[in-house]
């Protein structure tokens, strides 16, 4: 459970760092609120399979955001 918590916190930090790269402040604020709300909403989750699935989904969304940011810069 401790390792899972570390994974979740690491994912949260990586998402917030990626969001900082968004150029438009309004979009950045929206994404920050969205990320906070999602993590808060799932804070009480205890089932291992569900948590693992949410981490996987979060990583995929992070990769999509990073890809979009990379495209926007080029």
Short mmCIF file of C-alpha atoms in Angstrom, two decimals:
data_model
loop_
_atom_site.label_atom_id
_atom_site.label_comp_id
_atom_site.label_asym_id
_atom_site.label_seq_id
_atom_site.Cartn_x
_atom_site.Cartn_y
_atom_site.Cartn_z
CA UNK A 1 0.00 0.00 0.00
CA UNK A 2 2.89 2.35 0.77
CA UNK A 3 4.41 1.77 -2.67
CA UNK A 4 1.06 2.37 -4.35
CA UNK A 5 0.73 5.68 -2.47
CA UNK A 6 4.19 6.69 -3.69
CA UNK A 7 3.18 5.87 -7.27
CA UNK A 8 0.05 7.99 -6.98
CA UNK A 9 1.91 10.96 -5.51
CA UNK A 10 4.61 10.69 -8.17
CA UNK A 11 1.97 10.63 -10.91
CA UNK A 12 0.23 13.67 -9.39
CA UNK A 13 3.48 15.65 -9.29
CA UNK A 14 4.36 14.69 -12.88
CA UNK A 15 0.91 15.78 -14.08
CA UNK A 16 1.17 19.13 -12.30
CA UNK A 17 4.67 19.70 -13.75
CA UNK A 18 3.41 18.94 -17.25
CA UNK A 19 0.48 21.31 -16.76
CA UNK A 20 2.91 24.13 -15.91
CA UNK A 21 4.13 23.91 -19.52
CA UNK A 22 0.69 24.80 -20.92
CA UNK A 23 1.07 28.27 -22.47
CA UNK A 24 -2.45 29.67 -21.94
CA UNK A 25 -3.08 30.58 -18.30
CA UNK A 26 -6.81 29.87 -18.49
CA UNK A 27 -6.15 26.37 -19.85
CA UNK A 28 -3.45 25.81 -17.26
CA UNK A 29 -5.82 26.78 -14.43
CA UNK A 30 -8.56 24.54 -15.81
CA UNK A 31 -6.21 21.55 -16.05
CA UNK A 32 -4.88 22.12 -12.53
CA UNK A 33 -8.40 22.19 -11.11
CA UNK A 34 -9.31 19.09 -13.11
CA UNK A 35 -6.27 17.18 -11.83
CA UNK A 36 -6.90 18.19 -8.21
CA UNK A 37 -10.57 17.24 -8.45
CA UNK A 38 -9.81 13.83 -9.99
CA UNK A 39 -7.23 12.92 -7.36
CA UNK A 40 -9.46 14.19 -4.55
CA UNK A 41 -12.45 12.28 -5.90
CA UNK A 42 -10.50 9.01 -5.89
CA UNK A 43 -8.68 9.63 -2.61
CA UNK A 44 -10.70 7.07 -0.67
CA UNK A 45 -10.21 4.23 -3.17
CA UNK A 46 -8.84 1.11 -1.50
CA UNK A 47 -9.28 -1.72 -4.01
CA UNK A 48 -5.87 -2.59 -5.48
CA UNK A 49 -7.14 -3.38 -8.98
CA UNK A 50 -9.08 -0.12 -9.19
CA UNK A 51 -6.09 1.90 -7.98
CA UNK A 52 -3.79 0.16 -10.47
CA UNK A 53 -6.25 0.91 -13.28
CA UNK A 54 -6.50 4.59 -12.25
CA UNK A 55 -2.70 4.89 -12.20
CA UNK A 56 -2.50 3.39 -15.68
CA UNK A 57 -5.21 5.71 -16.94
CA UNK A 58 -3.48 8.71 -15.33
CA UNK A 59 -0.19 7.79 -16.99
CA UNK A 60 -1.89 7.56 -20.37
CA UNK A 61 -3.49 10.98 -19.89
CA UNK A 62 -0.12 12.41 -18.85
CA UNK A 63 1.52 11.00 -21.99
CA UNK A 64 -1.26 12.49 -24.12
CA UNK A 65 -0.78 15.90 -22.49
CA UNK A 66 2.99 15.71 -23.02
CA UNK A 67 2.51 14.73 -26.67
CA UNK A 68 0.11 17.62 -27.21
CA UNK A 69 2.52 20.08 -25.59
CA UNK A 70 5.38 18.79 -27.73
CA UNK A 71 3.30 19.23 -30.89
CA UNK A 72 2.27 22.74 -29.86
CA UNK A 73 5.91 23.76 -29.40
CA UNK A 74 7.02 22.51 -32.80
#
